[in-house]
């Protein structure tokens, strides 16, 4: 059963990127930025691997990854902006957003101001749900989306580079390379599971 799920997810990710090219990377990253646990740690290294195959350049993969983050952040930002804290506190559980998450966001903003959005875009897990709190806090749109793009661009370059390095060392990893896709998706499932478990736990406690 697990193997079937892994194969299905691998096939889907490959299909999205292979059929849509850079926009496939953007689409998958947009999904991640919409509070859906599809870790960029699984998407971007695979994009980097495709860079070594000549599908697109490292710059294209990273830029479209950042574009996807911005596009995915827009609905989340405005949901928080127009819905407000009361709305998120009441319905946030449906977006896997807990009171604890809002408290974390408040602390980051109190400590670093708008610059916190730039920092959070380069942090695992936190980067996924920061858009809703940003909307609730009425962060300046231009500033928020600029920091979102720049922070996500740095994050994208880093993870795409990891995939490129793996692709460049295919021969050295030849005996395990056929398991590469499965490893990525297993990591995706594990990270997604941890993310969901963590947030469901916090939601029950709140």
PDB file of C-alpha atoms in Angstrom:
ATOM      1  CA  UNK A   1       0.000   0.000   0.000  1.00  0.00           C
ATOM      2  CA  UNK A   2       2.773   2.455   0.982  1.00  0.00           C
ATOM      3  CA  UNK A   3       4.728   1.597  -2.163  1.00  0.00           C
ATOM      4  CA  UNK A   4       1.655   2.257  -4.291  1.00  0.00           C
ATOM      5  CA  UNK A   5       1.173   5.661  -2.645  1.00  0.00           C
ATOM      6  CA  UNK A   6       4.856   6.505  -3.153  1.00  0.00           C
ATOM      7  CA  UNK A   7       4.733   5.504  -6.811  1.00  0.00           C
ATOM      8  CA  UNK A   8       1.531   7.513  -7.324  1.00  0.00           C
ATOM      9  CA  UNK A   9       2.948  10.665  -5.711  1.00  0.00           C
ATOM     10  CA  UNK A  10       6.274  10.292  -7.544  1.00  0.00           C
ATOM     11  CA  UNK A  11       4.432   9.913 -10.838  1.00  0.00           C
ATOM     12  CA  UNK A  12       2.284  12.954 -10.074  1.00  0.00           C
ATOM     13  CA  UNK A  13       5.220  15.216  -9.176  1.00  0.00           C
ATOM     14  CA  UNK A  14       7.168  14.076 -12.241  1.00  0.00           C
ATOM     15  CA  UNK A  15       4.109  14.540 -14.428  1.00  0.00           C
ATOM     16  CA  UNK A  16       3.406  18.062 -13.165  1.00  0.00           C
ATOM     17  CA  UNK A  17       6.981  19.248 -13.728  1.00  0.00           C
ATOM     18  CA  UNK A  18       7.529  17.346 -16.973  1.00  0.00           C
ATOM     19  CA  UNK A  19       4.285  18.591 -18.530  1.00  0.00           C
ATOM     20  CA  UNK A  20       4.296  22.144 -17.206  1.00  0.00           C
ATOM     21  CA  UNK A  21       8.050  22.727 -16.979  1.00  0.00           C
ATOM     22  CA  UNK A  22       8.983  25.690 -14.760  1.00  0.00           C
ATOM     23  CA  UNK A  23       5.307  26.445 -14.166  1.00  0.00           C
ATOM     24  CA  UNK A  24       5.003  22.957 -12.742  1.00  0.00           C
ATOM     25  CA  UNK A  25       7.600  23.911 -10.138  1.00  0.00           C
ATOM     26  CA  UNK A  26       5.665  27.115  -9.490  1.00  0.00           C
ATOM     27  CA  UNK A  27       2.381  25.230  -9.114  1.00  0.00           C
ATOM     28  CA  UNK A  28       3.796  22.750  -6.599  1.00  0.00           C
ATOM     29  CA  UNK A  29       5.430  25.532  -4.585  1.00  0.00           C
ATOM     30  CA  UNK A  30       2.171  27.505  -4.674  1.00  0.00           C
ATOM     31  CA  UNK A  31       0.390  24.502  -3.175  1.00  0.00           C
ATOM     32  CA  UNK A  32       2.938  24.435  -0.357  1.00  0.00           C
ATOM     33  CA  UNK A  33       2.387  28.141   0.322  1.00  0.00           C
ATOM     34  CA  UNK A  34      -1.372  27.559   0.588  1.00  0.00           C
ATOM     35  CA  UNK A  35      -0.873  25.777   3.935  1.00  0.00           C
ATOM     36  CA  UNK A  36      -0.879  22.343   2.304  1.00  0.00           C
ATOM     37  CA  UNK A  37       1.888  20.030   3.598  1.00  0.00           C
ATOM     38  CA  UNK A  38       3.706  19.404   0.323  1.00  0.00           C
ATOM     39  CA  UNK A  39       7.270  20.206   1.493  1.00  0.00           C
ATOM     40  CA  UNK A  40       9.510  22.231  -0.784  1.00  0.00           C
ATOM     41  CA  UNK A  41      12.298  19.996   0.548  1.00  0.00           C
ATOM     42  CA  UNK A  42      10.824  17.342  -1.737  1.00  0.00           C
ATOM     43  CA  UNK A  43       9.918  19.484  -4.759  1.00  0.00           C
ATOM     44  CA  UNK A  44      12.968  21.656  -5.354  1.00  0.00           C
ATOM     45  CA  UNK A  45      15.711  18.996  -5.150  1.00  0.00           C
ATOM     46  CA  UNK A  46      13.822  17.057  -7.824  1.00  0.00           C
ATOM     47  CA  UNK A  47      13.724  20.236  -9.918  1.00  0.00           C
ATOM     48  CA  UNK A  48      17.485  20.496  -9.385  1.00  0.00           C
ATOM     49  CA  UNK A  49      17.895  16.948 -10.617  1.00  0.00           C
ATOM     50  CA  UNK A  50      15.997  17.915 -13.790  1.00  0.00           C
ATOM     51  CA  UNK A  51      18.360  20.863 -14.216  1.00  0.00           C
ATOM     52  CA  UNK A  52      21.190  18.364 -14.750  1.00  0.00           C
ATOM     53  CA  UNK A  53      19.044  16.710 -17.437  1.00  0.00           C
ATOM     54  CA  UNK A  54      18.740  20.014 -19.300  1.00  0.00           C
ATOM     55  CA  UNK A  55      15.024  20.452 -18.629  1.00  0.00           C
ATOM     56  CA  UNK A  56      15.635  24.036 -17.466  1.00  0.00           C
ATOM     57  CA  UNK A  57      18.371  26.112 -15.824  1.00  0.00           C
ATOM     58  CA  UNK A  58      19.054  26.393 -12.108  1.00  0.00           C
ATOM     59  CA  UNK A  59      18.041  30.059 -12.271  1.00  0.00           C
ATOM     60  CA  UNK A  60      14.732  29.228 -13.945  1.00  0.00           C
ATOM     61  CA  UNK A  61      13.937  26.520 -11.382  1.00  0.00           C
ATOM     62  CA  UNK A  62      14.720  28.796  -8.432  1.00  0.00           C
ATOM     63  CA  UNK A  63      12.915  31.859  -9.814  1.00  0.00           C
ATOM     64  CA  UNK A  64       9.767  29.917 -10.658  1.00  0.00           C
ATOM     65  CA  UNK A  65       9.924  28.275  -7.247  1.00  0.00           C
ATOM     66  CA  UNK A  66       9.888  31.738  -5.682  1.00  0.00           C
ATOM     67  CA  UNK A  67       7.106  32.879  -8.016  1.00  0.00           C
ATOM     68  CA  UNK A  68       5.043  29.891  -6.905  1.00  0.00           C
ATOM     69  CA  UNK A  69       5.562  30.826  -3.261  1.00  0.00           C
ATOM     70  CA  UNK A  70       4.275  34.336  -3.919  1.00  0.00           C
ATOM     71  CA  UNK A  71       1.260  33.105  -5.888  1.00  0.00           C
ATOM     72  CA  UNK A  72       0.371  30.590  -3.184  1.00  0.00           C
ATOM     73  CA  UNK A  73       0.758  33.220  -0.475  1.00  0.00           C
ATOM     74  CA  UNK A  74      -1.746  35.622  -2.045  1.00  0.00           C
ATOM     75  CA  UNK A  75      -4.988  33.764  -1.114  1.00  0.00           C
ATOM     76  CA  UNK A  76      -3.643  32.935   2.351  1.00  0.00           C
ATOM     77  CA  UNK A  77      -2.616  36.544   2.967  1.00  0.00           C
ATOM     78  CA  UNK A  78      -5.976  37.964   1.919  1.00  0.00           C
ATOM     79  CA  UNK A  79      -7.867  35.314   3.852  1.00  0.00           C
ATOM     80  CA  UNK A  80      -6.120  36.541   6.977  1.00  0.00           C
ATOM     81  CA  UNK A  81      -6.377  40.193   5.898  1.00  0.00           C
ATOM     82  CA  UNK A  82     -10.156  40.200   5.406  1.00  0.00           C
ATOM     83  CA  UNK A  83     -11.056  37.392   7.786  1.00  0.00           C
ATOM     84  CA  UNK A  84      -9.083  38.766  10.715  1.00  0.00           C
ATOM     85  CA  UNK A  85      -7.826  37.044  13.824  1.00  0.00           C
ATOM     86  CA  UNK A  86     -11.289  35.998  15.022  1.00  0.00           C
ATOM     87  CA  UNK A  87     -11.981  34.241  11.733  1.00  0.00           C
ATOM     88  CA  UNK A  88      -8.672  32.367  11.822  1.00  0.00           C
ATOM     89  CA  UNK A  89      -9.064  31.496  15.490  1.00  0.00           C
ATOM     90  CA  UNK A  90     -12.471  30.015  14.676  1.00  0.00           C
ATOM     91  CA  UNK A  91     -11.755  28.374  11.329  1.00  0.00           C
ATOM     92  CA  UNK A  92      -7.950  28.160  11.336  1.00  0.00           C
ATOM     93  CA  UNK A  93      -8.061  24.464  12.178  1.00  0.00           C
ATOM     94  CA  UNK A  94      -9.335  23.801   8.669  1.00  0.00           C
ATOM     95  CA  UNK A  95      -6.106  25.348   7.370  1.00  0.00           C
ATOM     96  CA  UNK A  96      -3.997  23.587  10.021  1.00  0.00           C
ATOM     97  CA  UNK A  97      -3.387  26.918  11.735  1.00  0.00           C
ATOM     98  CA  UNK A  98      -3.493  26.839  15.542  1.00  0.00           C
ATOM     99  CA  UNK A  99      -3.401  29.518  18.237  1.00  0.00           C
ATOM    100  CA  UNK A 100       0.178  28.422  18.810  1.00  0.00           C
ATOM    101  CA  UNK A 101       1.055  29.266  15.207  1.00  0.00           C
ATOM    102  CA  UNK A 102      -0.428  32.734  15.579  1.00  0.00           C
ATOM    103  CA  UNK A 103       1.531  33.263  18.778  1.00  0.00           C
ATOM    104  CA  UNK A 104       4.756  32.250  17.036  1.00  0.00           C
ATOM    105  CA  UNK A 105       4.020  34.673  14.191  1.00  0.00           C
ATOM    106  CA  UNK A 106       3.243  37.471  16.647  1.00  0.00           C
ATOM    107  CA  UNK A 107       6.555  36.903  18.461  1.00  0.00           C
ATOM    108  CA  UNK A 108       8.526  36.946  15.204  1.00  0.00           C
ATOM    109  CA  UNK A 109       6.881  40.179  14.084  1.00  0.00           C
ATOM    110  CA  UNK A 110       7.279  41.807  17.506  1.00  0.00           C
ATOM    111  CA  UNK A 111      10.973  40.944  17.505  1.00  0.00           C
ATOM    112  CA  UNK A 112      11.964  41.577  13.892  1.00  0.00           C
ATOM    113  CA  UNK A 113       9.124  43.626  12.404  1.00  0.00           C
ATOM    114  CA  UNK A 114       8.368  43.152   8.708  1.00  0.00           C
ATOM    115  CA  UNK A 115      11.833  41.635   8.236  1.00  0.00           C
ATOM    116  CA  UNK A 116      10.483  38.557  10.030  1.00  0.00           C
ATOM    117  CA  UNK A 117       8.599  37.609   6.859  1.00  0.00           C
ATOM    118  CA  UNK A 118      11.907  37.438   4.993  1.00  0.00           C
ATOM    119  CA  UNK A 119      13.454  35.234   7.697  1.00  0.00           C
ATOM    120  CA  UNK A 120      10.422  32.960   7.973  1.00  0.00           C
ATOM    121  CA  UNK A 121      10.501  32.244   4.250  1.00  0.00           C
ATOM    122  CA  UNK A 122      13.806  30.464   4.793  1.00  0.00           C
ATOM    123  CA  UNK A 123      12.637  28.322   7.715  1.00  0.00           C
ATOM    124  CA  UNK A 124      11.083  24.852   7.308  1.00  0.00           C
ATOM    125  CA  UNK A 125       7.409  24.475   8.338  1.00  0.00           C
ATOM    126  CA  UNK A 126       7.086  28.119   9.488  1.00  0.00           C
ATOM    127  CA  UNK A 127       7.377  29.306   5.880  1.00  0.00           C
ATOM    128  CA  UNK A 128       4.249  27.341   4.996  1.00  0.00           C
ATOM    129  CA  UNK A 129       1.787  29.102   7.317  1.00  0.00           C
ATOM    130  CA  UNK A 130       3.285  32.599   7.722  1.00  0.00           C
ATOM    131  CA  UNK A 131       1.021  34.192   5.078  1.00  0.00           C
ATOM    132  CA  UNK A 132      -2.181  33.933   7.113  1.00  0.00           C
ATOM    133  CA  UNK A 133      -0.716  35.674  10.188  1.00  0.00           C
ATOM    134  CA  UNK A 134       0.834  38.297   7.898  1.00  0.00           C
ATOM    135  CA  UNK A 135      -2.629  39.083   6.549  1.00  0.00           C
ATOM    136  CA  UNK A 136      -4.118  39.197  10.028  1.00  0.00           C
ATOM    137  CA  UNK A 137      -1.401  41.617  11.131  1.00  0.00           C
ATOM    138  CA  UNK A 138      -2.159  43.815   8.090  1.00  0.00           C
ATOM    139  CA  UNK A 139       1.448  43.648   6.906  1.00  0.00           C
ATOM    140  CA  UNK A 140       2.182  46.068   4.068  1.00  0.00           C
ATOM    141  CA  UNK A 141       1.426  44.177   0.881  1.00  0.00           C
ATOM    142  CA  UNK A 142       4.417  45.325  -1.157  1.00  0.00           C
ATOM    143  CA  UNK A 143       6.805  44.698   1.696  1.00  0.00           C
ATOM    144  CA  UNK A 144       5.341  41.290   2.512  1.00  0.00           C
ATOM    145  CA  UNK A 145       5.312  39.996  -1.055  1.00  0.00           C
ATOM    146  CA  UNK A 146       8.771  41.419  -1.752  1.00  0.00           C
ATOM    147  CA  UNK A 147      10.208  39.671   1.305  1.00  0.00           C
ATOM    148  CA  UNK A 148       8.273  36.541   0.372  1.00  0.00           C
ATOM    149  CA  UNK A 149       9.837  36.510  -3.085  1.00  0.00           C
ATOM    150  CA  UNK A 150      13.399  37.266  -1.979  1.00  0.00           C
ATOM    151  CA  UNK A 151      13.350  34.867   0.980  1.00  0.00           C
ATOM    152  CA  UNK A 152      11.767  32.135  -1.136  1.00  0.00           C
ATOM    153  CA  UNK A 153      14.271  32.755  -3.917  1.00  0.00           C
ATOM    154  CA  UNK A 154      17.192  32.133  -1.560  1.00  0.00           C
ATOM    155  CA  UNK A 155      15.446  29.030  -0.187  1.00  0.00           C
ATOM    156  CA  UNK A 156      14.738  27.799  -3.723  1.00  0.00           C
ATOM    157  CA  UNK A 157      18.316  28.297  -4.899  1.00  0.00           C
ATOM    158  CA  UNK A 158      19.593  26.324  -1.908  1.00  0.00           C
ATOM    159  CA  UNK A 159      17.322  23.319  -2.423  1.00  0.00           C
ATOM    160  CA  UNK A 160      17.635  23.330  -6.219  1.00  0.00           C
ATOM    161  CA  UNK A 161      21.424  23.393  -5.791  1.00  0.00           C
ATOM    162  CA  UNK A 162      21.173  20.302  -3.571  1.00  0.00           C
ATOM    163  CA  UNK A 163      19.293  18.529  -6.361  1.00  0.00           C
ATOM    164  CA  UNK A 164      21.846  19.683  -8.946  1.00  0.00           C
ATOM    165  CA  UNK A 165      24.713  18.283  -6.881  1.00  0.00           C
ATOM    166  CA  UNK A 166      22.920  14.972  -6.569  1.00  0.00           C
ATOM    167  CA  UNK A 167      22.323  14.936 -10.306  1.00  0.00           C
ATOM    168  CA  UNK A 168      25.963  15.723 -11.048  1.00  0.00           C
ATOM    169  CA  UNK A 169      27.049  12.770  -8.942  1.00  0.00           C
ATOM    170  CA  UNK A 170      24.801  10.244 -10.593  1.00  0.00           C
ATOM    171  CA  UNK A 171      27.652   7.833 -11.252  1.00  0.00           C
ATOM    172  CA  UNK A 172      28.890   7.945  -7.678  1.00  0.00           C
ATOM    173  CA  UNK A 173      25.337   7.283  -6.493  1.00  0.00           C
ATOM    174  CA  UNK A 174      24.499   4.895  -9.301  1.00  0.00           C
ATOM    175  CA  UNK A 175      23.873   1.912  -7.016  1.00  0.00           C
ATOM    176  CA  UNK A 176      21.182   3.843  -5.103  1.00  0.00           C
ATOM    177  CA  UNK A 177      20.056   6.323  -7.749  1.00  0.00           C
ATOM    178  CA  UNK A 178      17.070   4.226  -8.821  1.00  0.00           C
ATOM    179  CA  UNK A 179      15.725   4.772  -5.302  1.00  0.00           C
ATOM    180  CA  UNK A 180      16.148   8.542  -5.477  1.00  0.00           C
ATOM    181  CA  UNK A 181      12.507   9.343  -6.290  1.00  0.00           C
ATOM    182  CA  UNK A 182      11.242   7.084  -3.521  1.00  0.00           C
ATOM    183  CA  UNK A 183      13.571   8.694  -0.985  1.00  0.00           C
ATOM    184  CA  UNK A 184      12.282  12.148  -1.904  1.00  0.00           C
ATOM    185  CA  UNK A 185       8.644  11.145  -1.610  1.00  0.00           C
ATOM    186  CA  UNK A 186       9.209   9.245   1.623  1.00  0.00           C
ATOM    187  CA  UNK A 187      10.776  12.431   2.998  1.00  0.00           C
ATOM    188  CA  UNK A 188       7.762  14.349   1.704  1.00  0.00           C
ATOM    189  CA  UNK A 189       5.342  11.995   3.438  1.00  0.00           C
ATOM    190  CA  UNK A 190       7.315  12.037   6.674  1.00  0.00           C
ATOM    191  CA  UNK A 191       7.607  15.822   6.751  1.00  0.00           C
ATOM    192  CA  UNK A 192       3.960  16.195   5.820  1.00  0.00           C
ATOM    193  CA  UNK A 193       2.972  13.699   8.510  1.00  0.00           C
ATOM    194  CA  UNK A 194       5.031  15.501  11.145  1.00  0.00           C
ATOM    195  CA  UNK A 195       3.549  18.832  10.065  1.00  0.00           C
ATOM    196  CA  UNK A 196      -0.017  17.546  10.265  1.00  0.00           C
ATOM    197  CA  UNK A 197       0.559  15.712  13.563  1.00  0.00           C
ATOM    198  CA  UNK A 198       2.174  18.791  15.105  1.00  0.00           C
ATOM    199  CA  UNK A 199      -0.657  21.082  14.060  1.00  0.00           C
ATOM    200  CA  UNK A 200      -3.478  18.690  14.921  1.00  0.00           C
ATOM    201  CA  UNK A 201      -1.925  18.281  18.363  1.00  0.00           C
ATOM    202  CA  UNK A 202      -1.730  22.040  18.823  1.00  0.00           C
ATOM    203  CA  UNK A 203      -5.292  22.454  17.574  1.00  0.00           C
ATOM    204  CA  UNK A 204      -6.548  19.984  20.176  1.00  0.00           C
ATOM    205  CA  UNK A 205      -4.654  21.819  22.895  1.00  0.00           C
ATOM    206  CA  UNK A 206      -5.987  25.232  21.862  1.00  0.00           C
TER     207      UNK A 206
END
